[in-house]
């Protein structure tokens, strides 16, 4: 049996009781180590907490070596640990499909994910549209497929959760060209980089999916002792020092409920300016007022 086990967001003890029982009974335990990281734990502390070896599974192993992970799992129980919830990233459905093809039973043990824990900032999960990802731009590669999705969300007034790039085990172009297996230190996109890239794309596209004055919320280190939120315009957050990773960004949609606003005021020291930015932003994508036909009365 293959068990996909969500670890939650922060501490080794965030695993569920059932998840922990299964980890203890499994033959091999893998930790998916490239789509997210725990805020207050790492491989060592997990090994101590579980009292057993944890094998790091990098992208290469999961994407091209999945048969190694799945070896003998018709007879043995294998645990595949995922930070957050196993379905909080698109990556793991491949592994499940491969397991099914091999006739291996699969079970998921769920946990908190960034996808639902962002509700802690006070914006209602029900008011979110499509989640998008933003990758680090290079001089020659600035993928902007998120732009159309943000536009679609904002057209119908919904908030957008932007998940920010993580680069682990990346080789520099030079090392790659020379065939040297030397990896760069891990990189995690911060809030100011994400906002600057958003502004750069709007400048290029010019379709006003958003503007520099569009209100956003920076979400940092969710679920950890240093969790923090910051509300401000895109222009302001482009200069914000968000500190240690991980970070996510939320761009507001037009449908901001009064209670959401009241909650967000705690994350800005410029309450009135933030309120005005939200009101001004609500003018974008506003549906035209309905035109009612004059009723005809006859007797
Ligand atoms: C590809 S997603 C993986 C989500 C994970 N499987 C889950 O369910 O939470 C990783 C991205 O989510 C965001 N993220 C994950 N954990 C976070 C946290 N604790 N605080 C802020 N953002 C987080 C970051 O933008 C990070 O790059």
PDB file of C-alpha atoms and ligand atoms in Angstrom:
ATOM      1  CA  UNK A   1       0.000   0.000   0.000  1.00  0.00           C
ATOM      2  CA  UNK A   2       1.192   3.530  -0.777  1.00  0.00           C
ATOM      3  CA  UNK A   3       0.241   6.091   1.869  1.00  0.00           C
ATOM      4  CA  UNK A   4       0.409   9.769   0.978  1.00  0.00           C
ATOM      5  CA  UNK A   5       0.587  11.534   4.310  1.00  0.00           C
ATOM      6  CA  UNK A   6       0.120  15.284   4.804  1.00  0.00           C
ATOM      7  CA  UNK A   7       2.441  16.829   7.388  1.00  0.00           C
ATOM      8  CA  UNK A   8       0.683  20.160   7.917  1.00  0.00           C
ATOM      9  CA  UNK A   9       2.638  23.388   7.735  1.00  0.00           C
ATOM     10  CA  UNK A  10       5.034  23.806  10.588  1.00  0.00           C
ATOM     11  CA  UNK A  11       6.016  21.438  13.404  1.00  0.00           C
ATOM     12  CA  UNK A  12       6.963  17.736  13.242  1.00  0.00           C
ATOM     13  CA  UNK A  13       4.040  17.175  15.642  1.00  0.00           C
ATOM     14  CA  UNK A  14       1.547  18.660  13.147  1.00  0.00           C
ATOM     15  CA  UNK A  15       1.212  15.198  11.574  1.00  0.00           C
ATOM     16  CA  UNK A  16      -2.145  13.592  12.464  1.00  0.00           C
ATOM     17  CA  UNK A  17      -2.264  10.747  14.994  1.00  0.00           C
ATOM     18  CA  UNK A  18      -3.304   8.349  12.224  1.00  0.00           C
ATOM     19  CA  UNK A  19      -0.515   9.643   9.963  1.00  0.00           C
ATOM     20  CA  UNK A  20       2.043   9.014  12.704  1.00  0.00           C
ATOM     21  CA  UNK A  21       0.746   5.485  13.380  1.00  0.00           C
ATOM     22  CA  UNK A  22       1.115   4.673   9.680  1.00  0.00           C
ATOM     23  CA  UNK A  23       4.625   6.200   9.438  1.00  0.00           C
ATOM     24  CA  UNK A  24       5.717   3.983  12.322  1.00  0.00           C
ATOM     25  CA  UNK A  25       4.456   0.827  10.619  1.00  0.00           C
ATOM     26  CA  UNK A  26       5.735   1.535   7.052  1.00  0.00           C
ATOM     27  CA  UNK A  27       8.719  -0.250   5.523  1.00  0.00           C
ATOM     28  CA  UNK A  28      10.122   2.903   3.875  1.00  0.00           C
ATOM     29  CA  UNK A  29       9.340   6.562   4.531  1.00  0.00           C
ATOM     30  CA  UNK A  30       9.991   9.207   1.855  1.00  0.00           C
ATOM     31  CA  UNK A  31       9.780  12.965   2.361  1.00  0.00           C
ATOM     32  CA  UNK A  32       8.917  14.986  -0.741  1.00  0.00           C
ATOM     33  CA  UNK A  33      11.443  17.774  -0.510  1.00  0.00           C
ATOM     34  CA  UNK A  34      10.971  20.179  -3.399  1.00  0.00           C
ATOM     35  CA  UNK A  35       7.468  21.699  -3.457  1.00  0.00           C
ATOM     36  CA  UNK A  36       7.390  23.023   0.110  1.00  0.00           C
ATOM     37  CA  UNK A  37       9.181  23.028   3.468  1.00  0.00           C
ATOM     38  CA  UNK A  38       7.997  22.760   7.059  1.00  0.00           C
ATOM     39  CA  UNK A  39       8.319  26.079   8.882  1.00  0.00           C
ATOM     40  CA  UNK A  40       9.636  24.698  12.181  1.00  0.00           C
ATOM     41  CA  UNK A  41      11.008  21.215  11.378  1.00  0.00           C
ATOM     42  CA  UNK A  42      13.381  19.446   8.988  1.00  0.00           C
ATOM     43  CA  UNK A  43      14.508  15.945   8.007  1.00  0.00           C
ATOM     44  CA  UNK A  44      16.534  15.523  11.243  1.00  0.00           C
ATOM     45  CA  UNK A  45      13.758  16.582  13.576  1.00  0.00           C
ATOM     46  CA  UNK A  46      11.238  14.402  11.700  1.00  0.00           C
ATOM     47  CA  UNK A  47      13.557  11.387  12.025  1.00  0.00           C
ATOM     48  CA  UNK A  48      13.886  12.002  15.769  1.00  0.00           C
ATOM     49  CA  UNK A  49      10.142  12.447  16.209  1.00  0.00           C
ATOM     50  CA  UNK A  50       9.213   9.331  14.200  1.00  0.00           C
ATOM     51  CA  UNK A  51      12.155   7.328  15.542  1.00  0.00           C
ATOM     52  CA  UNK A  52      13.098   6.127  12.080  1.00  0.00           C
ATOM     53  CA  UNK A  53      14.895   6.943   8.846  1.00  0.00           C
ATOM     54  CA  UNK A  54      13.313   9.418   6.422  1.00  0.00           C
ATOM     55  CA  UNK A  55      14.530   9.305   2.787  1.00  0.00           C
ATOM     56  CA  UNK A  56      14.561  12.670   0.981  1.00  0.00           C
ATOM     57  CA  UNK A  57      12.732  12.474  -2.351  1.00  0.00           C
ATOM     58  CA  UNK A  58      13.846  15.218  -4.740  1.00  0.00           C
ATOM     59  CA  UNK A  59      12.072  16.130  -7.975  1.00  0.00           C
ATOM     60  CA  UNK A  60      14.186  13.749 -10.022  1.00  0.00           C
ATOM     61  CA  UNK A  61      13.374  10.766  -7.827  1.00  0.00           C
ATOM     62  CA  UNK A  62       9.635  11.515  -7.775  1.00  0.00           C
ATOM     63  CA  UNK A  63       9.304  12.354 -11.468  1.00  0.00           C
ATOM     64  CA  UNK A  64      11.664   9.849 -13.053  1.00  0.00           C
ATOM     65  CA  UNK A  65      12.397   7.351 -10.310  1.00  0.00           C
ATOM     66  CA  UNK A  66       8.870   6.707  -9.043  1.00  0.00           C
ATOM     67  CA  UNK A  67       9.320   2.965  -9.626  1.00  0.00           C
ATOM     68  CA  UNK A  68      12.049   2.993  -6.925  1.00  0.00           C
ATOM     69  CA  UNK A  69       9.647   4.641  -4.498  1.00  0.00           C
ATOM     70  CA  UNK A  70       6.901   2.169  -5.383  1.00  0.00           C
ATOM     71  CA  UNK A  71       9.148  -0.927  -5.350  1.00  0.00           C
ATOM     72  CA  UNK A  72       7.497  -3.837  -3.480  1.00  0.00           C
ATOM     73  CA  UNK A  73       4.588  -1.700  -2.350  1.00  0.00           C
ATOM     74  CA  UNK A  74       2.144  -4.405  -3.514  1.00  0.00           C
ATOM     75  CA  UNK A  75       3.311  -6.288  -0.385  1.00  0.00           C
ATOM     76  CA  UNK A  76       4.938  -3.599   1.790  1.00  0.00           C
ATOM     77  CA  UNK A  77       3.544  -0.348   3.162  1.00  0.00           C
ATOM     78  CA  UNK A  78       5.379   2.749   1.882  1.00  0.00           C
ATOM     79  CA  UNK A  79       4.820   6.282   3.243  1.00  0.00           C
ATOM     80  CA  UNK A  80       5.240   9.336   1.052  1.00  0.00           C
ATOM     81  CA  UNK A  81       5.214  12.454   3.235  1.00  0.00           C
ATOM     82  CA  UNK A  82       4.096  15.765   1.770  1.00  0.00           C
ATOM     83  CA  UNK A  83       4.326  19.131   3.536  1.00  0.00           C
ATOM     84  CA  UNK A  84       0.814  20.559   3.829  1.00  0.00           C
ATOM     85  CA  UNK A  85      -1.768  18.276   2.253  1.00  0.00           C
ATOM     86  CA  UNK A  86      -0.861  15.690  -0.426  1.00  0.00           C
ATOM     87  CA  UNK A  87      -3.370  17.339  -2.755  1.00  0.00           C
ATOM     88  CA  UNK A  88      -2.238  20.898  -1.996  1.00  0.00           C
ATOM     89  CA  UNK A  89       0.142  20.672  -4.974  1.00  0.00           C
ATOM     90  CA  UNK A  90      -0.595  19.356  -8.461  1.00  0.00           C
ATOM     91  CA  UNK A  91       2.593  17.255  -8.453  1.00  0.00           C
ATOM     92  CA  UNK A  92       1.498  14.105  -6.668  1.00  0.00           C
ATOM     93  CA  UNK A  93      -1.346  12.923  -8.845  1.00  0.00           C
ATOM     94  CA  UNK A  94       1.291  11.461 -11.224  1.00  0.00           C
ATOM     95  CA  UNK A  95       2.617   9.199  -8.479  1.00  0.00           C
ATOM     96  CA  UNK A  96      -0.905   8.022  -7.670  1.00  0.00           C
ATOM     97  CA  UNK A  97      -1.676   7.263 -11.320  1.00  0.00           C
ATOM     98  CA  UNK A  98       1.603   5.305 -11.627  1.00  0.00           C
ATOM     99  CA  UNK A  99       0.763   3.337  -8.443  1.00  0.00           C
ATOM    100  CA  UNK A 100      -2.726   2.530  -9.744  1.00  0.00           C
ATOM    101  CA  UNK A 101      -1.239   1.311 -13.039  1.00  0.00           C
ATOM    102  CA  UNK A 102       0.955  -1.071 -11.037  1.00  0.00           C
ATOM    103  CA  UNK A 103      -2.061  -2.329  -9.081  1.00  0.00           C
ATOM    104  CA  UNK A 104      -0.861  -0.727  -5.840  1.00  0.00           C
ATOM    105  CA  UNK A 105      -3.498   0.458  -3.388  1.00  0.00           C
ATOM    106  CA  UNK A 106      -3.248   4.131  -2.439  1.00  0.00           C
ATOM    107  CA  UNK A 107      -4.575   5.980   0.583  1.00  0.00           C
ATOM    108  CA  UNK A 108      -4.217   9.657   1.507  1.00  0.00           C
ATOM    109  CA  UNK A 109      -4.053  10.972   5.064  1.00  0.00           C
ATOM    110  CA  UNK A 110      -5.006  14.641   4.899  1.00  0.00           C
ATOM    111  CA  UNK A 111      -3.691  17.637   6.800  1.00  0.00           C
ATOM    112  CA  UNK A 112      -3.788  21.450   6.774  1.00  0.00           C
ATOM    113  CA  UNK A 113      -2.608  23.033   3.538  1.00  0.00           C
ATOM    114  CA  UNK A 114      -1.569  26.534   2.549  1.00  0.00           C
ATOM    115  CA  UNK A 115      -4.706  26.339   0.357  1.00  0.00           C
ATOM    116  CA  UNK A 116      -6.987  26.481   3.395  1.00  0.00           C
ATOM    117  CA  UNK A 117      -4.754  27.935   6.122  1.00  0.00           C
ATOM    118  CA  UNK A 118      -4.564  31.261   4.208  1.00  0.00           C
ATOM    119  CA  UNK A 119      -8.061  31.822   5.573  1.00  0.00           C
ATOM    120  CA  UNK A 120      -6.207  32.896   8.752  1.00  0.00           C
ATOM    121  CA  UNK A 121      -5.629  36.315   7.153  1.00  0.00           C
ATOM    122  CA  UNK A 122      -9.362  37.009   7.358  1.00  0.00           C
ATOM    123  CA  UNK A 123     -10.286  36.711   3.683  1.00  0.00           C
ATOM    124  CA  UNK A 124     -13.039  34.148   3.182  1.00  0.00           C
ATOM    125  CA  UNK A 125     -11.913  30.988   1.362  1.00  0.00           C
ATOM    126  CA  UNK A 126     -15.280  30.999  -0.413  1.00  0.00           C
ATOM    127  CA  UNK A 127     -14.330  34.275  -2.117  1.00  0.00           C
ATOM    128  CA  UNK A 128     -11.176  32.926  -3.795  1.00  0.00           C
ATOM    129  CA  UNK A 129     -10.875  32.102  -7.485  1.00  0.00           C
ATOM    130  CA  UNK A 130      -8.180  30.075  -9.255  1.00  0.00           C
ATOM    131  CA  UNK A 131      -4.867  29.677  -7.400  1.00  0.00           C
ATOM    132  CA  UNK A 132      -1.832  30.603  -9.493  1.00  0.00           C
ATOM    133  CA  UNK A 133       1.927  30.027  -9.231  1.00  0.00           C
ATOM    134  CA  UNK A 134       4.644  32.519  -9.955  1.00  0.00           C
ATOM    135  CA  UNK A 135       8.163  31.439 -10.923  1.00  0.00           C
ATOM    136  CA  UNK A 136      11.409  33.414 -10.645  1.00  0.00           C
ATOM    137  CA  UNK A 137      11.943  35.493 -13.798  1.00  0.00           C
ATOM    138  CA  UNK A 138      15.290  35.442 -15.571  1.00  0.00           C
ATOM    139  CA  UNK A 139      16.629  37.953 -18.098  1.00  0.00           C
ATOM    140  CA  UNK A 140      15.214  35.872 -20.939  1.00  0.00           C
ATOM    141  CA  UNK A 141      12.334  33.927 -19.376  1.00  0.00           C
ATOM    142  CA  UNK A 142       9.386  35.719 -17.817  1.00  0.00           C
ATOM    143  CA  UNK A 143       6.430  33.321 -17.905  1.00  0.00           C
ATOM    144  CA  UNK A 144       3.178  35.193 -17.324  1.00  0.00           C
ATOM    145  CA  UNK A 145       0.481  32.531 -17.638  1.00  0.00           C
ATOM    146  CA  UNK A 146      -0.788  33.595 -14.197  1.00  0.00           C
ATOM    147  CA  UNK A 147      -1.855  36.948 -15.655  1.00  0.00           C
ATOM    148  CA  UNK A 148      -4.912  35.676 -17.534  1.00  0.00           C
ATOM    149  CA  UNK A 149      -6.066  33.694 -14.516  1.00  0.00           C
ATOM    150  CA  UNK A 150      -5.741  36.723 -12.231  1.00  0.00           C
ATOM    151  CA  UNK A 151      -7.745  38.684 -14.816  1.00  0.00           C
ATOM    152  CA  UNK A 152     -10.467  35.994 -14.885  1.00  0.00           C
ATOM    153  CA  UNK A 153     -10.676  35.944 -11.088  1.00  0.00           C
ATOM    154  CA  UNK A 154     -10.846  39.718 -10.827  1.00  0.00           C
ATOM    155  CA  UNK A 155     -13.474  39.982 -13.581  1.00  0.00           C
ATOM    156  CA  UNK A 156     -15.850  38.091 -11.313  1.00  0.00           C
ATOM    157  CA  UNK A 157     -14.652  39.834  -8.179  1.00  0.00           C
ATOM    158  CA  UNK A 158     -12.718  36.960  -6.583  1.00  0.00           C
ATOM    159  CA  UNK A 159      -9.447  37.003  -4.621  1.00  0.00           C
ATOM    160  CA  UNK A 160      -6.361  35.269  -6.063  1.00  0.00           C
ATOM    161  CA  UNK A 161      -3.888  33.195  -4.051  1.00  0.00           C
ATOM    162  CA  UNK A 162      -0.418  33.366  -5.616  1.00  0.00           C
ATOM    163  CA  UNK A 163       1.983  30.602  -4.596  1.00  0.00           C
ATOM    164  CA  UNK A 164       5.611  31.626  -4.964  1.00  0.00           C
ATOM    165  CA  UNK A 165       8.485  29.743  -6.534  1.00  0.00           C
ATOM    166  CA  UNK A 166      10.845  27.477  -4.621  1.00  0.00           C
ATOM    167  CA  UNK A 167      14.117  26.475  -6.266  1.00  0.00           C
ATOM    168  CA  UNK A 168      15.979  23.589  -4.654  1.00  0.00           C
ATOM    169  CA  UNK A 169      18.763  21.472  -6.141  1.00  0.00           C
ATOM    170  CA  UNK A 170      19.105  23.778  -9.144  1.00  0.00           C
ATOM    171  CA  UNK A 171      22.323  23.844 -11.169  1.00  0.00           C
ATOM    172  CA  UNK A 172      23.783  27.062 -12.552  1.00  0.00           C
ATOM    173  CA  UNK A 173      23.862  27.182 -16.369  1.00  0.00           C
ATOM    174  CA  UNK A 174      27.649  27.035 -16.216  1.00  0.00           C
ATOM    175  CA  UNK A 175      27.740  23.946 -13.992  1.00  0.00           C
ATOM    176  CA  UNK A 176      25.077  22.291 -16.124  1.00  0.00           C
ATOM    177  CA  UNK A 177      27.031  23.007 -19.326  1.00  0.00           C
ATOM    178  CA  UNK A 178      30.192  21.551 -17.776  1.00  0.00           C
ATOM    179  CA  UNK A 179      28.273  18.539 -16.451  1.00  0.00           C
ATOM    180  CA  UNK A 180      29.194  19.366 -12.838  1.00  0.00           C
ATOM    181  CA  UNK A 181      26.702  18.112 -10.265  1.00  0.00           C
ATOM    182  CA  UNK A 182      27.016  21.201  -8.085  1.00  0.00           C
ATOM    183  CA  UNK A 183      23.775  22.652  -6.792  1.00  0.00           C
ATOM    184  CA  UNK A 184      22.948  26.261  -5.982  1.00  0.00           C
ATOM    185  CA  UNK A 185      21.686  27.100  -2.474  1.00  0.00           C
ATOM    186  CA  UNK A 186      17.873  26.859  -2.225  1.00  0.00           C
ATOM    187  CA  UNK A 187      15.908  29.990  -3.145  1.00  0.00           C
ATOM    188  CA  UNK A 188      12.432  30.934  -1.977  1.00  0.00           C
ATOM    189  CA  UNK A 189      10.587  33.821  -3.618  1.00  0.00           C
ATOM    190  CA  UNK A 190       9.780  36.653  -1.212  1.00  0.00           C
ATOM    191  CA  UNK A 191       6.886  39.099  -1.307  1.00  0.00           C
ATOM    192  CA  UNK A 192       8.755  42.057  -2.814  1.00  0.00           C
ATOM    193  CA  UNK A 193      10.100  39.934  -5.719  1.00  0.00           C
ATOM    194  CA  UNK A 194       6.588  38.603  -6.418  1.00  0.00           C
ATOM    195  CA  UNK A 195       5.108  42.118  -6.405  1.00  0.00           C
ATOM    196  CA  UNK A 196       7.876  43.533  -8.606  1.00  0.00           C
ATOM    197  CA  UNK A 197       7.324  40.720 -11.129  1.00  0.00           C
ATOM    198  CA  UNK A 198       3.570  41.358 -11.077  1.00  0.00           C
ATOM    199  CA  UNK A 199       4.179  45.057 -11.768  1.00  0.00           C
ATOM    200  CA  UNK A 200       6.640  44.202 -14.564  1.00  0.00           C
ATOM    201  CA  UNK A 201       4.087  41.945 -16.270  1.00  0.00           C
ATOM    202  CA  UNK A 202       1.292  44.537 -15.979  1.00  0.00           C
ATOM    203  CA  UNK A 203       3.641  47.116 -17.490  1.00  0.00           C
ATOM    204  CA  UNK A 204       4.296  44.776 -20.460  1.00  0.00           C
ATOM    205  CA  UNK A 205       0.723  43.557 -20.949  1.00  0.00           C
ATOM    206  CA  UNK A 206      -1.045  46.829 -20.115  1.00  0.00           C
ATOM    207  CA  UNK A 207      -4.492  45.182 -19.914  1.00  0.00           C
ATOM    208  CA  UNK A 208      -5.135  46.349 -16.342  1.00  0.00           C
ATOM    209  CA  UNK A 209      -5.785  42.981 -14.778  1.00  0.00           C
ATOM    210  CA  UNK A 210      -4.561  44.969 -11.750  1.00  0.00           C
ATOM    211  CA  UNK A 211      -2.728  48.216 -11.067  1.00  0.00           C
ATOM    212  CA  UNK A 212       0.099  49.311  -8.720  1.00  0.00           C
ATOM    213  CA  UNK A 213      -2.673  50.460  -6.334  1.00  0.00           C
ATOM    214  CA  UNK A 214      -4.450  47.094  -6.200  1.00  0.00           C
ATOM    215  CA  UNK A 215      -4.748  45.918  -2.579  1.00  0.00           C
ATOM    216  CA  UNK A 216      -2.958  42.712  -1.593  1.00  0.00           C
ATOM    217  CA  UNK A 217      -2.114  40.713   1.513  1.00  0.00           C
ATOM    218  CA  UNK A 218       1.332  39.224   2.150  1.00  0.00           C
ATOM    219  CA  UNK A 219       1.165  35.910   3.996  1.00  0.00           C
ATOM    220  CA  UNK A 220       4.412  34.723   5.603  1.00  0.00           C
ATOM    221  CA  UNK A 221       5.356  31.560   7.484  1.00  0.00           C
ATOM    222  CA  UNK A 222       1.781  30.377   7.974  1.00  0.00           C
ATOM    223  CA  UNK A 223       1.278  28.074  10.917  1.00  0.00           C
ATOM    224  CA  UNK A 224       4.635  28.934  12.515  1.00  0.00           C
ATOM    225  CA  UNK A 225       5.405  30.987  15.632  1.00  0.00           C
ATOM    226  CA  UNK A 226       6.478  33.864  13.361  1.00  0.00           C
ATOM    227  CA  UNK A 227       3.441  33.760  11.059  1.00  0.00           C
ATOM    228  CA  UNK A 228       2.691  37.259   9.763  1.00  0.00           C
ATOM    229  CA  UNK A 229       0.328  39.137   7.447  1.00  0.00           C
ATOM    230  CA  UNK A 230       0.749  42.543   5.826  1.00  0.00           C
ATOM    231  CA  UNK A 231      -1.946  44.417   3.940  1.00  0.00           C
ATOM    232  CA  UNK A 232      -0.982  47.057   1.392  1.00  0.00           C
ATOM    233  CA  UNK A 233      -1.064  47.988  -2.255  1.00  0.00           C
ATOM    234  CA  UNK A 234       1.026  46.100  -4.794  1.00  0.00           C
ATOM    235  CA  UNK A 235       3.312  49.143  -5.037  1.00  0.00           C
ATOM    236  CA  UNK A 236       3.817  49.192  -1.251  1.00  0.00           C
ATOM    237  CA  UNK A 237       4.394  45.457  -0.916  1.00  0.00           C
ATOM    238  CA  UNK A 238       6.998  45.623  -3.707  1.00  0.00           C
ATOM    239  CA  UNK A 239       9.193  47.304  -1.046  1.00  0.00           C
ATOM    240  CA  UNK A 240       8.134  45.124   1.895  1.00  0.00           C
ATOM    241  CA  UNK A 241      10.743  43.063   3.740  1.00  0.00           C
ATOM    242  CA  UNK A 242       8.863  39.816   4.367  1.00  0.00           C
ATOM    243  CA  UNK A 243      11.670  38.028   6.243  1.00  0.00           C
ATOM    244  CA  UNK A 244      12.311  34.293   6.314  1.00  0.00           C
ATOM    245  CA  UNK A 245      10.433  31.976   3.887  1.00  0.00           C
ATOM    246  CA  UNK A 246       7.835  30.732   3.014  1.00  0.00           C
ATOM    247  CA  UNK A 247       5.542  33.364   1.562  1.00  0.00           C
ATOM    248  CA  UNK A 248       2.313  33.590  -0.407  1.00  0.00           C
ATOM    249  CA  UNK A 249       0.544  36.634  -1.783  1.00  0.00           C
ATOM    250  CA  UNK A 250      -3.172  37.310  -2.068  1.00  0.00           C
ATOM    251  CA  UNK A 251      -4.504  39.841  -4.542  1.00  0.00           C
ATOM    252  CA  UNK A 252      -7.951  41.085  -3.552  1.00  0.00           C
ATOM    253  CA  UNK A 253     -10.954  40.880  -5.813  1.00  0.00           C
ATOM    254  CA  UNK A 254     -13.789  43.382  -5.979  1.00  0.00           C
ATOM    255  CA  UNK A 255     -16.070  41.400  -3.662  1.00  0.00           C
ATOM    256  CA  UNK A 256     -14.570  42.382  -0.319  1.00  0.00           C
ATOM    257  CA  UNK A 257     -16.974  41.792   2.557  1.00  0.00           C
ATOM    258  CA  UNK A 258     -17.109  44.302   5.423  1.00  0.00           C
ATOM    259  CA  UNK A 259     -15.959  41.620   7.876  1.00  0.00           C
ATOM    260  CA  UNK A 260     -12.977  40.829   5.650  1.00  0.00           C
ATOM    261  CA  UNK A 261     -12.056  44.531   5.684  1.00  0.00           C
ATOM    262  CA  UNK A 262     -12.369  44.764   9.482  1.00  0.00           C
ATOM    263  CA  UNK A 263     -10.058  41.766   9.829  1.00  0.00           C
ATOM    264  CA  UNK A 264      -7.463  43.145   7.388  1.00  0.00           C
ATOM    265  CA  UNK A 265      -7.161  46.524   9.162  1.00  0.00           C
ATOM    266  CA  UNK A 266      -5.092  44.736  11.827  1.00  0.00           C
ATOM    267  CA  UNK A 267      -2.377  44.177   9.197  1.00  0.00           C
ATOM    268  CA  UNK A 268      -1.817  47.777   8.170  1.00  0.00           C
ATOM    269  CA  UNK A 269      -0.863  50.922  10.027  1.00  0.00           C
ATOM    270  CA  UNK A 270      -2.446  52.986   7.215  1.00  0.00           C
ATOM    271  CA  UNK A 271      -6.053  51.888   7.718  1.00  0.00           C
ATOM    272  CA  UNK A 272      -7.699  54.819   5.919  1.00  0.00           C
ATOM    273  CA  UNK A 273      -5.349  54.660   2.914  1.00  0.00           C
ATOM    274  CA  UNK A 274      -5.880  50.907   2.620  1.00  0.00           C
ATOM    275  CA  UNK A 275      -9.659  51.382   2.760  1.00  0.00           C
ATOM    276  CA  UNK A 276      -9.490  54.010  -0.004  1.00  0.00           C
ATOM    277  CA  UNK A 277      -7.295  51.689  -2.132  1.00  0.00           C
ATOM    278  CA  UNK A 278      -9.896  48.911  -1.757  1.00  0.00           C
ATOM    279  CA  UNK A 279     -12.763  51.261  -2.661  1.00  0.00           C
ATOM    280  CA  UNK A 280     -10.889  52.613  -5.710  1.00  0.00           C
ATOM    281  CA  UNK A 281      -9.965  49.094  -6.845  1.00  0.00           C
ATOM    282  CA  UNK A 282     -13.621  48.036  -6.658  1.00  0.00           C
ATOM    283  CA  UNK A 283     -14.306  50.337  -9.621  1.00  0.00           C
ATOM    284  CA  UNK A 284     -12.362  47.942 -11.881  1.00  0.00           C
ATOM    285  CA  UNK A 285     -14.482  45.232 -13.519  1.00  0.00           C
ATOM    286  CA  UNK A 286     -17.600  46.715 -11.936  1.00  0.00           C
ATOM    287  CA  UNK A 287     -20.626  45.347 -13.783  1.00  0.00           C
ATOM    288  CA  UNK A 288     -22.750  48.079 -15.352  1.00  0.00           C
ATOM    289  CA  UNK A 289     -25.879  48.887 -13.358  1.00  0.00           C
ATOM    290  CA  UNK A 290     -28.885  46.868 -14.530  1.00  0.00           C
ATOM    291  CA  UNK A 291     -31.303  48.622 -16.865  1.00  0.00           C
ATOM    292  CA  UNK A 292     -34.899  47.794 -16.007  1.00  0.00           C
ATOM    293  CA  UNK A 293     -37.577  47.943 -18.674  1.00  0.00           C
ATOM    294  CA  UNK A 294     -40.323  50.314 -17.669  1.00  0.00           C
ATOM    295  CA  UNK A 295     -43.280  48.242 -16.673  1.00  0.00           C
ATOM    296  CA  UNK A 296     -46.389  48.780 -18.686  1.00  0.00           C
ATOM    297  CA  UNK A 297     -49.579  48.861 -16.720  1.00  0.00           C
ATOM    298  CA  UNK A 298     -52.833  48.134 -18.418  1.00  0.00           C
ATOM    299  CA  UNK A 299     -56.232  47.897 -16.908  1.00  0.00           C
TER     300      UNK A 299
HETATM  301  C1  LIG B   1       3.480  24.163  -4.368  1.00  0.00           C
HETATM  302  S1  LIG B   1       2.855  24.748  -2.861  1.00  0.00           S
HETATM  303  C2  LIG B   1       2.738  23.257  -1.956  1.00  0.00           C
HETATM  304  C3  LIG B   1       1.604  23.296  -1.010  1.00  0.00           C
HETATM  305  C4  LIG B   1       1.588  22.210   0.056  1.00  0.00           C
HETATM  306  N1  LIG B   1       1.511  20.885  -0.502  1.00  0.00           N
HETATM  307  C5  LIG B   1       0.382  22.470   0.950  1.00  0.00           C
HETATM  308  O1  LIG B   1      -0.595  21.716   0.854  1.00  0.00           O
HETATM  309  O2  LIG B   1       0.428  23.454   1.709  1.00  0.00           O
HETATM  310  C6  LIG B   1       4.195  25.567  -2.112  1.00  0.00           C
HETATM  311  C7  LIG B   1       3.980  27.051  -2.014  1.00  0.00           C
HETATM  312  O3  LIG B   1       2.911  27.317  -1.120  1.00  0.00           O
HETATM  313  C8  LIG B   1       3.198  28.461  -0.333  1.00  0.00           C
HETATM  314  N2  LIG B   1       3.321  28.036   1.072  1.00  0.00           N
HETATM  315  C9  LIG B   1       3.442  26.767   1.525  1.00  0.00           C
HETATM  316  N3  LIG B   1       3.526  26.757   2.875  1.00  0.00           N
HETATM  317  C10 LIG B   1       3.461  28.060   3.265  1.00  0.00           C
HETATM  318  C11 LIG B   1       3.507  28.702   4.533  1.00  0.00           C
HETATM  319  N4  LIG B   1       3.637  28.009   5.650  1.00  0.00           N
HETATM  320  N5  LIG B   1       3.409  30.069   4.572  1.00  0.00           N
HETATM  321  C12 LIG B   1       3.269  30.793   3.441  1.00  0.00           C
HETATM  322  N6  LIG B   1       3.223  30.216   2.216  1.00  0.00           N
HETATM  323  C13 LIG B   1       3.328  28.883   2.127  1.00  0.00           C
HETATM  324  C14 LIG B   1       4.527  29.043  -0.822  1.00  0.00           C
HETATM  325  O4  LIG B   1       4.248  30.029  -1.796  1.00  0.00           O
HETATM  326  C15 LIG B   1       5.169  27.799  -1.426  1.00  0.00           C
HETATM  327  O5  LIG B   1       6.104  28.127  -2.408  1.00  0.00           O
END
